[in-house]
Amino acid sequence: MSEAEDRKPQSDEARSGFDPEITSEFAIPAGLAVPRTGGEPETTSEFAVPNGLDVGPPAAGEGEGSQFSLPSTYSAREAPAAFTPADGVPVVSLIKDLPWQDRMRTMLRMPVSDRPAPEPGPRAEEGGPAVPRVLDLTLRIGELLLAGGEGAEDVEAAMFAVCRSYGLDRCEPNVTFTLLSISYQPSLVEDPVTASRTVRRRGTDYTRLAAVFRLVDDLSDPESHLSLEEAYRRLAEMRRNRHPYPGWVLTSASGLLAGAASVLVGGDLVVFVAAALGAMLGDRLAWLCAGRGLPEFYQFLVAAMPPAAIGIALTLADVDVKASAVITGGLFALLPGRALVAGVQDGLTGFYITAAARLLEVMYFFVGIVAGVLVMLYVGVQLGAHLNPDAALGVTKRPLWQIGASMLLSLTFAVLLQQERSTVLAVTLNGGVAWSVYGAMHYAGDISPVASTAVAAGVVGLFGQLLSRYRFASALPYTTAAIGPLLPGSATYFGLLAIAQNELDAGLVSITKAAALAMAIAIGVNLGSEISRLFLRIGSAEKRRAAKRTRGF
């Protein structure tokens, strides 16, 4: 062997043994003895089995498994009742001829795993519209509904219907008081797409609300084939359309509403005129405050002052009129019945955050009304006005006048809500029926006013839901104005008057009665709506298993 051959193995050893120690920063320093691990890899992870833990070998034929694999201790023969009921899972049947509101609400109230798959539609990968554009359209529709005063569950149902009409079945809408969001996941292995939208302003326009419901109805109809561009065009038209009634009509309607409410609680012609003038003056002052950018709290405070001031002025002038009826009529035009019903409805259907926010808004409005009336009552008491908080309003001797006044009140309330002219007659009749039921139970049957109000409100909700299903529209235009005659205006006034005269106990009792009447109205309307769905054979106990979530399951 030559000298060159003797040096070659040494060069190989040098390259394989010494070069890594020189070039790597993880090399073991010379002189450091490291015990051998018996072939165990140097690197471990947080999922490695600790030393000393004896784990048996996996069963024969068992794979690695995933998060969707059944536990090894699960047995289909001995499954506990928590997985499957003893009598099986009832089949969900959604009839196509029913309104989309009921179908979508039923699906929202059931678990996600039990929702039936939608009919095949134009998906994005098959030439349909892009997913972000569908989600944007859904959010814009939900924004108009929420800003118009619709309940959170109905807004989610509409958003769910729009998404499913374009084939997006794995979508989850979420509605709060000021935020709308929706998430869509194409499949279990793909990332979800989420979009959100904030509701900054709210306005009362039930004509626009009805147009949005017609759009959702057309989108849910499989025979209409409404394109995304056509839907956007119709949304733009809704935003550009002006209100159906001008400002002077709204001011006149506010005055007529207050006058009708004063007759409803026992006023005569002079009281009618005085209450109408006070309400119209308050309405104009509220418009002035709104134009200056003041919050709604101050708008309600200012609007509550003129009716109270006129009632006190008539008392100081020794005019033989019922000042309490004048002030009560002015309060009827300001009480936030629409927001109260929506807030209680959200709470009854499980949307507690939205319900709390709506009820807090109602409380602020009510505090504004209380502050405005109390200021004028304190001024009147200091000036020597003799206002008697124990005076009873004569409301039991003129049933025909009261029914006529209740219908006029509902008519003017519908105008203030900017309803379509085609719905005004129906809601006017519904308001007359509501007062007839209340008067028959409370005055003729001597039943408590809270129970009578709840039953009358239930009739309003029942008829309103049936009319809305017949017209395939929202139920708000048929129910909100009809509850106007039932609002607790007189109880609110007498409570405030007692507080102004330092009779806190009597004032708190009357205010508590007003709150109980308001809750009875809201709960009655919601209960009547639920009963109407039973007649439509949708949302029954065996088809609405998702109602368990509101019972803690």
XYZ file of C-alpha atoms in Angstrom, residues 10-511:
502
model
C -7.467 9.526 7.369
C -8.819 12.254 5.122
C -12.205 10.571 5.006
C -12.271 10.287 8.766
C -11.309 13.887 9.108
C -14.058 14.943 6.795
C -16.666 12.785 8.541
C -15.603 13.235 12.151
C -13.997 16.602 12.599
C -15.682 18.895 10.072
C -19.158 18.856 11.749
C -17.602 19.708 15.111
C -15.924 22.697 13.603
C -18.843 24.047 11.557
C -21.889 23.252 13.797
C -22.835 25.322 16.827
C -24.664 22.321 18.323
C -21.514 20.148 18.464
C -20.630 18.519 21.802
C -17.595 20.172 23.372
C -14.463 18.037 23.765
C -14.262 16.329 27.165
C -18.010 16.360 27.874
C -19.346 12.871 28.443
C -22.939 12.440 27.247
C -24.723 9.205 28.231
C -26.291 7.223 25.450
C -30.089 7.037 25.365
C -30.389 3.651 23.828
C -31.483 4.786 20.392
C -34.223 7.188 21.634
C -34.502 10.287 19.427
C -33.059 13.476 20.855
C -36.069 15.665 19.965
C -39.464 15.254 21.655
C -42.773 17.172 21.658
C -45.388 18.219 24.177
C -47.509 15.250 23.055
C -44.786 12.664 23.820
C -45.557 9.995 26.433
C -43.676 10.745 29.688
C -41.013 8.297 30.926
C -42.409 5.685 33.258
C -45.922 5.724 31.801
C -46.827 2.281 30.520
C -49.136 2.513 27.508
C -50.300 -0.655 25.888
C -49.966 -1.261 22.175
C -52.825 -0.098 19.927
C -55.480 -2.558 18.965
C -54.978 -4.552 15.836
C -56.173 -2.722 12.779
C -56.705 0.538 14.638
C -55.377 3.583 12.816
C -53.914 6.732 14.184
C -57.342 8.388 14.412
C -58.436 12.015 14.273
C -60.576 14.466 16.190
C -63.644 13.148 14.350
C -63.008 9.506 15.399
C -65.301 7.898 17.965
C -63.790 7.239 21.416
C -62.512 3.724 21.998
C -64.953 3.333 24.887
C -68.007 4.216 22.788
C -70.384 1.406 21.885
C -73.286 1.856 19.509
C -75.241 -0.905 21.245
C -74.902 0.651 24.683
C -75.048 4.336 23.829
C -76.240 6.550 26.697
C -79.426 8.565 26.381
C -77.422 11.788 26.069
C -76.490 10.913 22.491
C -79.803 9.704 21.080
C -83.267 9.865 22.682
C -84.906 6.583 23.562
C -87.711 7.169 21.045
C -85.349 8.262 18.284
C -84.815 11.618 16.603
C -87.935 12.978 14.889
C -87.645 13.749 11.212
C -87.655 17.450 10.388
C -90.235 18.255 7.742
C -90.206 21.713 6.161
C -93.157 22.309 3.864
C -92.212 24.417 0.872
C -95.568 26.201 0.692
C -95.114 27.767 4.117
C -93.655 31.290 4.446
C -89.884 31.519 4.506
C -90.040 33.177 7.933
C -91.365 30.015 9.554
C -89.075 27.678 7.639
C -85.929 29.652 8.427
C -86.925 30.262 12.038
C -87.475 26.547 12.539
C -84.036 25.768 11.130
C -82.371 28.409 13.275
C -83.946 26.935 16.410
C -82.596 23.447 15.774
C -79.018 22.226 16.239
C -76.661 22.709 13.320
C -76.120 18.967 12.928
C -79.879 18.370 12.494
C -80.577 21.006 9.852
C -81.701 19.552 6.534
C -79.582 20.288 3.489
C -80.940 22.969 1.127
C -82.152 22.358 -2.363
C -79.366 22.293 -4.969
C -78.602 25.860 -6.020
C -75.999 27.761 -8.052
C -72.904 27.448 -5.886
C -69.860 29.618 -6.323
C -67.718 26.821 -7.771
C -70.461 26.002 -10.309
C -70.767 29.442 -11.812
C -72.832 31.103 -9.066
C -72.041 34.427 -7.380
C -68.917 34.826 -5.281
C -69.255 34.075 -1.580
C -68.125 37.559 -0.351
C -70.754 39.273 -2.504
C -73.518 37.011 -1.176
C -72.428 37.699 2.399
C -72.355 41.447 1.691
C -75.893 41.342 0.285
C -77.023 39.367 3.321
C -75.534 41.903 5.717
C -77.111 44.844 3.883
C -80.548 43.214 4.056
C -80.085 42.452 7.737
C -79.002 46.049 8.369
C -82.219 47.453 6.897
C -84.329 45.045 8.937
C -82.534 45.696 12.226
C -82.531 49.467 11.689
C -86.272 49.314 10.974
C -87.028 47.772 14.376
C -87.339 44.087 13.443
C -86.635 41.492 16.119
C -83.243 39.800 16.254
C -84.631 36.341 15.472
C -86.508 37.597 12.399
C -83.355 39.364 11.186
C -81.341 36.159 11.553
C -84.068 34.214 9.743
C -83.958 36.662 6.823
C -80.158 36.508 6.628
C -80.274 32.722 6.761
C -82.857 32.645 3.967
C -80.750 34.883 1.703
C -77.645 32.737 2.159
C -79.459 29.473 1.542
C -81.154 30.865 -1.549
C -77.685 31.123 -3.135
C -76.603 27.669 -1.958
C -74.592 28.674 1.128
C -75.921 26.098 3.567
C -73.108 26.177 6.164
C -73.703 29.762 7.281
C -74.249 31.142 10.767
C -75.705 34.652 11.190
C -75.298 36.523 14.443
C -77.299 39.630 15.379
C -76.756 42.002 18.281
C -78.095 45.484 18.939
C -75.528 47.324 16.797
C -73.527 44.587 15.037
C -74.368 42.074 12.327
C -72.003 39.268 11.416
C -72.197 36.123 9.335
C -69.786 33.253 8.845
C -69.722 30.705 6.033
C -67.560 27.574 5.934
C -67.375 25.865 2.513
C -66.406 22.511 4.046
C -64.929 21.012 7.183
C -61.380 21.313 5.858
C -61.597 24.869 4.453
C -61.223 28.157 6.280
C -64.463 30.012 7.065
C -65.330 33.355 5.489
C -66.662 35.926 7.965
C -68.081 39.399 7.347
C -69.671 41.963 9.667
C -71.534 45.257 9.484
C -72.363 47.907 12.071
C -75.788 49.534 12.370
C -75.173 53.206 13.098
C -78.608 54.775 12.683
C -82.161 53.613 13.216
C -85.303 54.944 11.641
C -88.969 54.043 11.606
C -90.098 53.278 8.059
C -92.315 50.229 7.786
C -92.778 50.810 4.047
C -89.094 50.100 3.521
C -89.343 47.181 5.928
C -92.141 45.627 3.850
C -90.081 46.111 0.667
C -87.145 44.264 2.250
C -89.433 41.379 3.214
C -90.722 41.165 -0.362
C -87.137 41.010 -1.601
C -86.286 38.168 0.781
C -89.482 36.392 -0.249
C -88.500 36.636 -3.916
C -85.003 35.378 -3.149
C -86.435 32.411 -1.237
C -88.775 31.489 -4.077
C -87.048 28.808 -6.200
C -89.083 29.818 -9.247
C -88.088 33.499 -9.263
C -84.333 32.994 -9.972
C -83.478 36.496 -8.797
C -79.880 37.361 -9.662
C -77.462 39.057 -7.314
C -77.326 42.189 -9.474
C -81.116 42.482 -9.458
C -81.151 42.129 -5.677
C -78.576 44.912 -5.328
C -80.617 47.109 -7.671
C -83.759 46.657 -5.593
C -81.840 47.440 -2.407
C -80.581 50.674 -3.945
C -84.149 51.636 -4.884
C -85.288 51.049 -1.289
C -82.617 53.385 0.036
C -83.427 56.098 -2.532
C -87.205 55.995 -2.021
C -88.621 58.787 0.084
C -90.965 58.294 3.006
C -94.627 57.876 2.000
C -95.832 60.720 4.243
C -94.392 64.270 4.409
C -93.433 66.040 7.626
C -96.650 68.029 8.040
C -98.705 64.832 7.808
C -96.597 63.267 10.556
C -97.040 66.306 12.786
C -100.813 66.257 12.218
C -100.895 62.525 12.944
C -99.041 63.111 16.215
C -101.666 65.664 17.256
C -104.593 63.435 16.296
C -103.006 60.532 18.183
C -102.752 62.594 21.362
C -106.307 63.856 20.930
C -107.676 60.343 20.423
C -105.796 59.150 23.510
C -107.285 61.967 25.580
C -110.807 60.968 24.482
C -109.924 57.363 25.284
C -109.312 58.332 28.925
C -112.399 60.498 29.311
C -111.676 63.839 27.638
C -114.119 66.001 25.687
C -113.728 68.238 22.631
C -111.736 70.925 24.467
C -109.385 68.295 25.853
C -109.027 66.794 22.377
C -107.950 70.143 20.891
C -105.626 70.975 23.784
C -103.892 67.573 23.670
C -103.533 67.778 19.894
C -101.949 71.245 20.062
C -99.550 70.159 22.805
C -98.459 67.047 20.909
C -97.935 68.920 17.638
C -95.872 71.590 19.384
C -93.782 68.909 21.076
C -93.291 67.131 17.759
C -92.000 70.304 16.103
C -89.626 70.972 19.009
C -88.327 67.396 18.755
C -87.713 67.872 15.004
C -85.801 71.056 15.797
C -83.622 69.225 18.322
C -83.010 66.419 15.855
C -81.910 68.920 13.215
C -79.408 70.346 15.720
C -77.946 66.883 16.279
C -79.134 66.382 19.871
C -79.510 62.775 21.091
C -82.940 61.183 21.241
C -82.997 61.448 25.032
C -83.259 65.237 24.816
C -85.739 64.995 21.958
C -88.113 63.005 24.166
C -87.514 65.379 27.076
C -88.422 68.425 25.002
C -91.414 66.749 23.318
C -92.938 65.835 26.698
C -93.011 69.434 27.971
C -95.710 71.145 25.802
C -98.629 68.777 26.623
C -97.853 69.030 30.332
C -97.504 72.815 30.083
C -100.869 73.180 28.320
C -102.611 70.976 30.901
C -101.163 73.006 33.764
C -102.055 76.292 32.030
C -105.682 75.207 31.674
C -105.759 74.319 35.374
C -104.294 77.677 36.384
C -106.852 79.471 34.159
C -109.702 77.687 35.988
C -110.967 76.136 32.765
C -113.347 73.274 33.502
C -111.386 70.564 31.710
C -109.545 67.449 32.774
C -105.898 68.465 32.725
C -104.933 64.870 33.461
C -106.521 63.752 30.184
C -104.562 66.422 28.261
C -101.236 65.332 29.746
C -102.066 61.636 29.359
C -102.892 62.132 25.685
C -99.534 63.794 25.130
C -97.757 60.886 26.820
C -99.440 58.340 24.530
C -97.713 59.903 21.542
C -94.282 59.493 23.151
C -94.275 56.112 24.895
C -91.803 53.811 23.049
C -94.111 50.854 22.573
C -92.345 49.617 19.436
C -88.931 49.337 21.091
C -90.465 47.749 24.190
C -92.199 44.989 22.236
C -89.038 44.269 20.216
C -86.902 44.136 23.367
C -89.177 41.718 25.215
C -89.547 39.583 22.081
C -85.759 39.273 21.801
C -85.565 38.208 25.429
C -88.296 35.588 25.026
C -86.590 34.097 21.966
C -83.165 33.827 23.628
C -81.356 36.942 22.342
C -80.556 38.277 25.783
C -77.799 40.728 24.853
C -79.964 42.415 22.219
C -82.965 42.376 24.557
C -80.969 44.024 27.331
C -79.745 46.731 24.960
C -83.250 47.425 23.618
C -84.768 47.588 27.097
C -81.979 49.910 28.216
C -82.830 52.158 25.273
C -86.494 52.103 26.310
C -85.485 53.025 29.846
C -83.522 56.050 28.627
C -86.466 57.209 26.505
C -88.803 56.775 29.447
C -86.455 58.698 31.741
C -86.421 61.511 29.196
C -90.233 61.616 29.161
C -90.308 61.495 32.961
C -87.829 64.369 33.233
C -89.775 66.567 30.800
C -93.138 65.986 32.497
C -91.735 66.302 36.008
C -90.158 69.660 35.236
C -93.513 71.068 34.143
C -95.375 69.426 37.033
C -92.958 70.927 39.553
C -93.461 74.331 37.948
C -97.237 73.895 38.074
C -97.198 72.846 41.731
C -95.066 75.843 42.633
C -97.475 78.148 40.773
C -100.432 76.777 42.711
C -101.992 74.425 40.162
C -104.392 72.012 41.869
C -103.556 68.675 40.270
C -105.126 65.725 42.022
C -103.243 62.423 41.621
C -106.221 60.520 43.112
C -108.676 61.726 40.475
C -110.094 58.821 38.487
C -110.451 59.163 34.744
C -113.994 58.586 33.541
C -113.498 55.914 30.927
C -116.396 53.522 31.581
C -119.427 55.364 30.204
C -118.700 55.807 26.494
C -117.737 52.477 24.906
C -118.596 53.530 21.350
C -116.578 56.734 21.660
C -113.691 54.784 23.107
C -113.706 52.218 20.306
C -113.747 55.015 17.740
C -110.916 56.802 19.554
C -108.864 53.598 19.721
C -109.245 53.081 15.970
C -108.231 56.698 15.303
C -105.234 56.240 17.595
C -104.134 53.114 15.705
C -104.640 54.870 12.370
C -102.480 57.848 13.308
C -99.879 55.579 14.921
C -99.604 53.668 11.629
C -99.004 56.945 9.784
C -96.256 57.876 12.248
C -94.622 54.491 11.595
C -94.570 55.242 7.832
C -96.649 52.184 6.968
C -97.918 51.328 3.537
C -101.376 52.641 2.799
C -102.609 49.123 2.068
C -101.915 48.045 5.676
C -103.432 51.033 7.470
C -107.025 49.763 7.370
C -106.102 46.327 8.721
C -104.097 47.706 11.636
C -106.883 50.203 12.414
C -109.404 47.394 12.738
C -106.926 45.386 14.788
C -106.574 48.289 17.228
C -110.354 48.537 17.589
C -110.578 44.818 18.327
C -107.810 45.122 20.914
C -109.608 47.868 22.835
C -112.925 46.007 22.590
C -111.359 42.918 24.165
C -109.704 45.009 26.878
C -112.900 46.942 27.659
C -115.035 43.804 27.767
C -112.670 42.088 30.195
C -111.708 45.018 32.421
C -114.831 47.197 32.581
C -117.596 44.673 31.937
C -115.928 41.595 33.435
C -114.115 43.426 36.278
C -110.834 41.619 35.516
C -107.506 43.141 36.497
C -106.052 45.591 33.956
C -102.790 43.638 33.615
C -104.550 40.399 32.668
C -106.953 42.247 30.359
C -104.054 44.017 28.647
C -102.152 40.754 28.185
C -105.156 39.029 26.559
C -105.886 42.010 24.305
C -102.224 42.173 23.263
C -102.310 38.443 22.562
C -105.250 38.982 20.206
C -103.254 41.734 18.477
C -100.262 39.438 18.054
C -102.442 36.569 16.809
C -104.257 38.612 14.173
C -101.080 40.433 13.217
C -99.182 37.224 12.558
C -102.054 35.730 10.574
C -102.307 38.869 8.429
C -98.566 38.971 7.876
C -98.503 35.314 6.806
C -101.396 35.970 4.434
C -99.460 38.877 2.904
C -96.034 37.177 3.212
C -94.741 40.273 5.004
C -93.425 41.403 8.375
C -95.764 41.275 11.362
C -94.642 44.629 12.785
C -96.915 46.798 10.574
C -99.940 44.807 11.760
C -99.122 44.702 15.484
C -97.130 47.768 16.561
C -99.764 50.410 15.807
C -102.588 48.192 17.112
C -101.133 48.112 20.640
C -101.242 51.919 20.832
C -104.578 52.072 22.725
C -103.194 49.656 25.331
C -100.115 51.700 26.272
C -100.041 52.711 29.974
C -100.283 56.475 29.532
C -102.614 57.254 32.460
C -100.687 55.084 34.948
C -97.468 56.804 33.907
C -98.963 60.280 34.352
C -100.446 59.656 37.788
C -97.182 58.107 38.968
C -95.223 61.154 37.849
C -97.769 63.517 39.395
C -97.557 61.752 42.759
C -93.758 61.934 42.674
C -93.934 65.641 41.854
C -96.116 66.178 44.943
C -93.651 64.256 47.190
C -95.905 61.193 47.456
C -93.212 58.699 46.555
C -95.047 55.565 47.715
C -98.118 56.220 45.583
C -95.942 57.336 42.674
C -93.814 54.191 42.721
C -96.932 52.024 42.892
C -98.371 53.711 39.816
C -95.054 53.549 37.937
